[in-house]
Amino acid sequence: MKTELTDTTSSKVNAALLEARRAIGSPTLGMVLTLLIVTDEENAYDAVRAASEASHEHPCRIIAVIKRTARAHHLQRQTRLDAELRVGSDAGSGEIVLLRLHGELTRHTGSVVLPLLLPDAPVVAWWPADAPADVARDPLGALAQRRITDAYANPDQLGALEDRASSYAPGDTDLAWTRLTLWRSLLAAALDQQRQPVTGAAVESEAENPSAELLARWLSGRLQVPVERVVTEGPVITRVRLRTGAGDISVDRPQGALAVLGVPGQPDRKVALKIRSTAELISEELRHLDADEVYGAALRRNLSEPE
């Protein structure tokens, strides 16, 4: 069921949501959180679609906040809120509210969104692109327990990591870090099979890859060894090598969904290491609403620090 409201208010949106749920017999019971998506019109469709897929695992109210900027000067002064509501089969396993803010209203997003949050439920904020420099101090970020950014969406990807590091607050995370979960799990499992101390490491990837940079920082901090960054043609991370006295532990994924794991003294074997979709990454993040201290430590580590 879809409902469109033009030149409306937050209270009218709430009333329309209640009426839509009554019409289809769908209460709010079972929704576990509110997911705020802060985006522009260009990225709204893909972001809402990914969030809707993630809602099958985490039933939630999805609120997409879309700031609209008029080209004509006289229209820029007009303040208006338009909304599109989706409930039932059109909204995954929850509800979707698209809010389009015009004019001066774009400066007061917190006041518009606050009445629409699910009561007594966590709030997660996600910026698919164009995240503010300090997400914890942003009006919408201040409402959230978890704040998700994506350095890949920034033209200066490594610069975006530095912004995240300088303003980091507990609850911040980035999808460039979430993309590393399978890599980190595989490397940790390989180290459990090889008791030789690691003396050095190398991370190979395409240039300016934020996930590779975070992986190098994580390895440097956890293993207390120098980590070399090697540029390849990609795509994304292609290989990680951990040097030991018995030989290299390596994970090699030049392309595709399979990688080759090499451990000294054992035959090479193929392991699944696919590039996951945005919906899968968001689903993972919604499982963990507490502060990710490991991400914070990796983010703020400088590879030039002495070991």
Short mmCIF file of C-alpha atoms in Angstrom, two decimals:
data_model
loop_
_atom_site.label_atom_id
_atom_site.label_comp_id
_atom_site.label_asym_id
_atom_site.label_seq_id
_atom_site.Cartn_x
_atom_site.Cartn_y
_atom_site.Cartn_z
CA MET A 1 0.00 0.00 0.00
CA LYS A 2 1.36 3.41 -1.02
CA THR A 3 0.24 6.82 0.20
CA GLU A 4 1.51 10.18 -1.05
CA LEU A 5 1.27 13.41 0.94
CA THR A 6 2.15 16.85 -0.46
CA ASP A 7 2.97 19.94 1.61
CA THR A 8 2.42 17.99 4.80
CA THR A 9 3.71 17.79 8.40
CA SER A 10 5.27 15.11 10.58
CA SER A 11 2.05 14.71 12.56
CA LYS A 12 0.05 14.14 9.38
CA VAL A 13 2.61 11.59 8.22
CA ASN A 14 2.25 9.74 11.54
CA ALA A 15 -1.54 9.76 11.22
CA ALA A 16 -1.33 8.46 7.66
CA LEU A 17 0.99 5.64 8.77
CA LEU A 18 -1.47 4.61 11.46
CA GLU A 19 -4.34 4.66 8.99
CA ALA A 20 -2.36 2.60 6.44
CA ARG A 21 -1.49 -0.03 9.05
CA ARG A 22 -5.13 -0.28 10.08
CA ALA A 23 -6.18 -0.66 6.46
CA ILE A 24 -3.93 -3.69 5.91
CA GLY A 25 -4.10 -5.02 9.47
CA SER A 26 -0.37 -4.59 10.11
CA PRO A 27 0.65 -3.31 13.57
CA THR A 28 4.09 -1.94 14.46
CA LEU A 29 4.73 -4.89 16.75
CA GLY A 30 7.78 -6.79 15.58
CA MET A 31 9.71 -3.82 14.19
CA VAL A 32 13.00 -3.72 16.06
CA LEU A 33 14.54 -0.38 15.05
CA THR A 34 14.33 2.77 12.95
CA LEU A 35 16.75 3.06 10.03
CA LEU A 36 17.36 6.63 8.86
CA ILE A 37 18.76 7.00 5.35
CA VAL A 38 20.16 10.46 4.68
CA THR A 39 20.61 10.83 0.95
CA ASP A 40 19.89 12.76 -2.22
CA GLU A 41 17.49 11.93 -5.01
CA GLU A 42 20.22 10.31 -7.11
CA ASN A 43 21.11 7.68 -4.51
CA ALA A 44 17.71 7.28 -2.84
CA TYR A 45 16.38 4.42 -4.98
CA ASP A 46 19.36 2.10 -4.52
CA ALA A 47 19.69 2.90 -0.81
CA VAL A 48 16.01 2.29 -0.04
CA ARG A 49 16.05 -0.93 -2.05
CA ALA A 50 19.08 -2.22 -0.10
CA ALA A 51 17.49 -1.24 3.20
CA SER A 52 14.23 -2.94 2.22
CA GLU A 53 16.11 -6.17 1.49
CA ALA A 54 17.91 -5.89 4.85
CA SER A 55 14.56 -5.43 6.60
CA HIS A 56 13.66 -9.07 5.88
CA GLU A 57 16.23 -9.94 8.54
CA HIS A 58 15.65 -6.83 10.67
CA PRO A 59 12.02 -5.63 10.48
CA CYS A 60 12.22 -1.86 10.82
CA ARG A 61 10.80 1.50 9.92
CA ILE A 62 12.92 2.94 7.12
CA ILE A 63 12.89 6.73 6.92
CA ALA A 64 14.66 8.18 3.89
CA VAL A 65 15.45 11.87 4.34
CA ILE A 66 15.92 13.43 0.89
CA LYS A 67 16.96 17.07 0.74
CA ARG A 68 15.70 18.85 -2.37
CA THR A 69 17.41 22.01 -3.59
CA ALA A 70 15.48 24.17 -6.05
CA ARG A 71 17.38 25.85 -8.87
CA ALA A 72 15.23 28.97 -9.01
CA HIS A 73 16.12 31.48 -6.29
CA HIS A 74 12.50 32.26 -5.36
CA LEU A 75 11.76 28.54 -4.94
CA GLN A 76 14.68 28.09 -2.56
CA ARG A 77 12.78 30.12 0.04
CA GLN A 78 9.74 27.85 -0.11
CA THR A 79 9.50 25.45 2.81
CA ARG A 80 7.64 22.24 2.11
CA LEU A 81 7.57 18.61 3.22
CA ASP A 82 6.38 15.92 0.81
CA ALA A 83 6.09 12.30 1.89
CA GLU A 84 5.57 8.89 0.35
CA LEU A 85 4.53 6.04 2.63
CA ARG A 86 4.85 2.35 1.84
CA VAL A 87 3.32 -0.27 4.10
CA GLY A 88 2.80 -4.00 3.65
CA SER A 89 4.17 -5.86 0.63
CA ASP A 90 5.56 -2.60 -0.81
CA ALA A 91 7.81 -2.12 2.22
CA GLY A 92 9.70 -5.36 2.79
CA SER A 93 9.25 -6.47 6.41
CA GLY A 94 8.42 -3.10 7.89
CA GLU A 95 7.50 0.39 6.75
CA ILE A 96 9.14 2.86 4.38
CA VAL A 97 8.73 6.62 4.70
CA LEU A 98 10.28 8.84 2.02
CA LEU A 99 10.55 12.45 3.19
CA ARG A 100 11.43 15.12 0.66
CA LEU A 101 12.43 18.34 2.36
CA HIS A 102 12.37 21.63 0.48
CA GLY A 103 13.74 25.05 1.31
CA GLU A 104 14.55 26.07 4.86
CA LEU A 105 13.22 22.74 6.13
CA THR A 106 16.45 21.06 5.00
CA ARG A 107 18.18 22.81 7.92
CA HIS A 108 15.82 21.27 10.48
CA THR A 109 15.92 17.57 9.66
CA GLY A 110 16.06 16.50 13.29
CA SER A 111 12.79 18.25 14.15
CA VAL A 112 11.06 16.70 11.14
CA VAL A 113 12.25 13.15 11.82
CA LEU A 114 12.01 12.98 15.62
CA PRO A 115 8.19 12.49 15.79
CA LEU A 116 8.46 9.61 13.28
CA LEU A 117 10.92 7.44 15.19
CA LEU A 118 9.62 4.18 16.62
CA PRO A 119 9.18 4.59 20.39
CA ASP A 120 11.59 2.68 22.65
CA ALA A 121 13.55 1.28 19.71
CA PRO A 122 17.17 1.84 18.58
CA VAL A 123 17.92 4.28 15.78
CA VAL A 124 20.52 3.66 13.07
CA ALA A 125 21.54 6.43 10.66
CA TRP A 126 23.10 5.64 7.27
CA TRP A 127 24.65 8.05 4.77
CA PRO A 128 25.08 6.19 1.43
CA ALA A 129 27.02 9.22 0.12
CA ASP A 130 27.99 12.76 1.10
CA ALA A 131 28.25 12.09 4.82
CA PRO A 132 29.02 15.10 7.04
CA ALA A 133 32.54 15.42 8.42
CA ASP A 134 31.33 14.69 11.97
CA VAL A 135 28.37 12.33 11.82
CA ALA A 136 27.96 12.12 15.60
CA ARG A 137 27.31 15.87 15.79
CA ASP A 138 24.94 15.92 12.82
CA PRO A 139 21.28 16.56 13.84
CA LEU A 140 20.22 13.12 12.57
CA GLY A 141 23.40 11.40 13.73
CA ALA A 142 22.74 12.69 17.24
CA LEU A 143 19.46 10.73 17.27
CA ALA A 144 21.20 7.44 16.41
CA GLN A 145 22.99 4.80 18.43
CA ARG A 146 24.75 3.57 15.29
CA ARG A 147 26.00 5.76 12.42
CA ILE A 148 27.01 4.18 9.10
CA THR A 149 29.04 5.91 6.40
CA ASP A 150 30.75 4.63 3.24
CA ALA A 151 34.18 5.93 2.27
CA TYR A 152 33.79 4.33 -1.17
CA ALA A 153 31.16 6.94 -2.04
CA ASN A 154 33.60 9.81 -1.50
CA PRO A 155 35.73 11.04 -4.44
CA ASP A 156 38.67 11.21 -2.00
CA GLN A 157 38.28 7.80 -0.37
CA LEU A 158 41.35 7.87 1.84
CA GLY A 159 40.61 11.46 2.77
CA ALA A 160 37.17 10.32 3.92
CA LEU A 161 38.86 7.83 6.26
CA GLU A 162 40.89 10.65 7.78
CA ASP A 163 37.69 12.63 8.35
CA ARG A 164 36.17 9.61 10.07
CA ALA A 165 39.28 9.17 12.21
CA SER A 166 39.44 12.80 13.33
CA SER A 167 35.77 12.87 14.37
CA TYR A 168 35.31 9.26 15.51
CA ALA A 169 32.75 8.67 18.28
CA PRO A 170 31.54 5.33 19.72
CA GLY A 171 28.77 4.07 17.44
CA ASP A 172 30.43 5.23 14.19
CA THR A 173 31.23 2.66 11.52
CA ASP A 174 31.87 2.53 7.79
CA LEU A 175 30.90 0.01 5.12
CA ALA A 176 34.55 -0.03 3.99
CA TRP A 177 35.18 -1.80 7.34
CA THR A 178 32.14 -4.07 7.04
CA ARG A 179 33.46 -5.33 3.69
CA LEU A 180 36.45 -6.74 5.58
CA THR A 181 34.55 -9.11 7.87
CA LEU A 182 35.14 -12.20 5.73
CA TRP A 183 38.79 -11.27 5.14
CA ARG A 184 39.46 -10.75 8.84
CA SER A 185 37.72 -14.00 9.81
CA LEU A 186 39.68 -15.98 7.23
CA LEU A 187 43.03 -14.47 8.23
CA ALA A 188 42.35 -15.08 11.93
CA ALA A 189 41.47 -18.72 11.23
CA ALA A 190 44.64 -19.16 9.17
CA LEU A 191 46.78 -17.73 11.97
CA ASP A 192 45.24 -20.24 14.38
CA GLN A 193 46.69 -23.00 12.20
CA GLN A 194 50.19 -21.54 12.11
CA ARG A 195 51.97 -20.92 15.39
CA GLN A 196 55.00 -19.19 13.89
CA PRO A 197 55.17 -15.47 14.77
CA VAL A 198 54.32 -13.07 11.97
CA THR A 199 57.23 -10.80 11.04
CA GLY A 200 55.60 -8.69 8.33
CA ALA A 201 52.57 -8.38 6.08
CA ALA A 202 51.44 -7.00 2.74
CA VAL A 203 47.99 -5.97 1.50
CA GLU A 204 47.50 -5.81 -2.28
CA SER A 205 44.64 -3.88 -3.85
CA GLU A 206 43.66 -1.25 -6.35
CA ALA A 207 44.94 2.23 -5.53
CA GLU A 208 43.22 4.36 -2.89
CA ASN A 209 41.08 1.47 -1.64
CA PRO A 210 39.68 2.36 1.82
CA SER A 211 39.01 -1.26 2.83
CA ALA A 212 42.60 -2.23 2.01
CA GLU A 213 43.85 0.73 4.04
CA LEU A 214 41.72 -0.29 7.04
CA LEU A 215 42.85 -3.91 6.71
CA ALA A 216 46.49 -2.82 6.71
CA ARG A 217 45.93 -0.68 9.78
CA TRP A 218 44.12 -3.53 11.55
CA LEU A 219 46.91 -6.01 10.80
CA SER A 220 49.56 -3.51 11.90
CA GLY A 221 47.81 -2.90 15.20
CA ARG A 222 46.93 -6.51 15.99
CA LEU A 223 50.21 -8.12 14.92
CA GLN A 224 52.55 -5.21 15.73
CA VAL A 225 54.44 -5.67 12.47
CA PRO A 226 55.12 -3.43 9.45
CA VAL A 227 52.48 -3.75 6.75
CA GLU A 228 53.25 -2.97 3.12
CA ARG A 229 50.58 -1.58 0.78
CA VAL A 230 50.95 -2.92 -2.78
CA VAL A 231 48.96 -1.42 -5.67
CA THR A 232 47.45 -3.84 -8.20
CA GLU A 233 44.83 -3.53 -10.93
CA GLY A 234 42.16 -4.86 -8.53
CA PRO A 235 39.28 -5.18 -8.35
CA VAL A 236 39.28 -4.21 -4.65
CA ILE A 237 41.55 -6.31 -2.40
CA THR A 238 43.31 -9.02 -4.40
CA ARG A 239 45.83 -10.55 -1.98
CA VAL A 240 47.06 -10.53 1.62
CA ARG A 241 50.38 -12.07 2.71
CA LEU A 242 51.56 -12.68 6.28
CA ARG A 243 55.27 -13.53 6.54
CA THR A 244 56.38 -16.17 9.05
CA GLY A 245 59.56 -18.18 9.61
CA ALA A 246 57.87 -21.21 8.05
CA GLY A 247 56.70 -19.35 4.94
CA ASP A 248 53.92 -17.00 3.88
CA ILE A 249 50.30 -17.31 4.91
CA SER A 250 48.41 -15.95 1.90
CA VAL A 251 44.87 -15.27 0.78
CA ASP A 252 44.75 -14.71 -2.97
CA ARG A 253 41.56 -13.50 -4.68
CA PRO A 254 42.41 -12.03 -8.08
CA GLN A 255 38.76 -12.02 -9.14
CA GLY A 256 35.43 -13.76 -8.64
CA ALA A 257 33.92 -15.18 -5.47
CA LEU A 258 36.63 -17.75 -4.65
CA ALA A 259 40.00 -17.18 -2.99
CA VAL A 260 42.97 -19.49 -2.51
CA LEU A 261 44.19 -19.89 1.06
CA GLY A 262 47.81 -20.89 1.47
CA VAL A 263 49.23 -22.00 4.84
CA PRO A 264 52.82 -23.31 5.19
CA GLY A 265 52.90 -27.10 5.41
CA GLN A 266 49.36 -27.53 4.09
CA PRO A 267 47.95 -27.87 0.56
CA ASP A 268 46.33 -24.77 -0.90
CA ARG A 269 42.55 -24.77 -0.72
CA LYS A 270 39.77 -22.71 -2.20
CA VAL A 271 37.49 -20.73 0.11
CA ALA A 272 34.40 -18.59 -0.52
CA LEU A 273 35.22 -14.88 -0.37
CA LYS A 274 32.63 -13.06 -2.44
CA ILE A 275 32.09 -9.33 -2.79
CA ARG A 276 28.89 -8.77 -0.83
CA SER A 277 25.96 -6.56 -1.82
CA THR A 278 25.04 -3.36 0.01
CA ALA A 279 21.96 -5.07 1.46
CA GLU A 280 24.15 -7.80 2.98
CA LEU A 281 26.50 -5.21 4.45
CA ILE A 282 23.63 -3.24 6.00
CA SER A 283 22.14 -6.45 7.42
CA GLU A 284 25.44 -7.20 9.13
CA GLU A 285 25.66 -3.72 10.61
CA LEU A 286 22.13 -3.93 11.99
CA ARG A 287 23.11 -7.03 13.97
CA HIS A 288 25.57 -5.01 16.06
CA LEU A 289 24.30 -1.79 17.60
CA ASP A 290 27.05 -1.45 20.19
CA ALA A 291 30.27 0.50 19.64
CA ASP A 292 32.82 -1.22 17.38
CA GLU A 293 36.02 -0.58 19.30
CA VAL A 294 38.12 -2.68 16.90
CA TYR A 295 37.05 -0.47 13.99
CA GLY A 296 37.82 2.64 16.02
CA ALA A 297 41.31 1.40 16.86
CA ALA A 298 42.06 0.43 13.24
CA LEU A 299 40.67 3.69 11.90
CA ARG A 300 42.87 5.82 14.12
CA ARG A 301 46.07 3.81 13.67
CA ASN A 302 48.84 5.37 11.62
CA LEU A 303 50.86 2.89 9.54
CA SER A 304 53.93 5.05 10.05
CA GLU A 305 53.78 4.55 13.81
CA PRO A 306 56.81 2.69 15.21
CA GLU A 307 56.09 -0.91 16.09
#
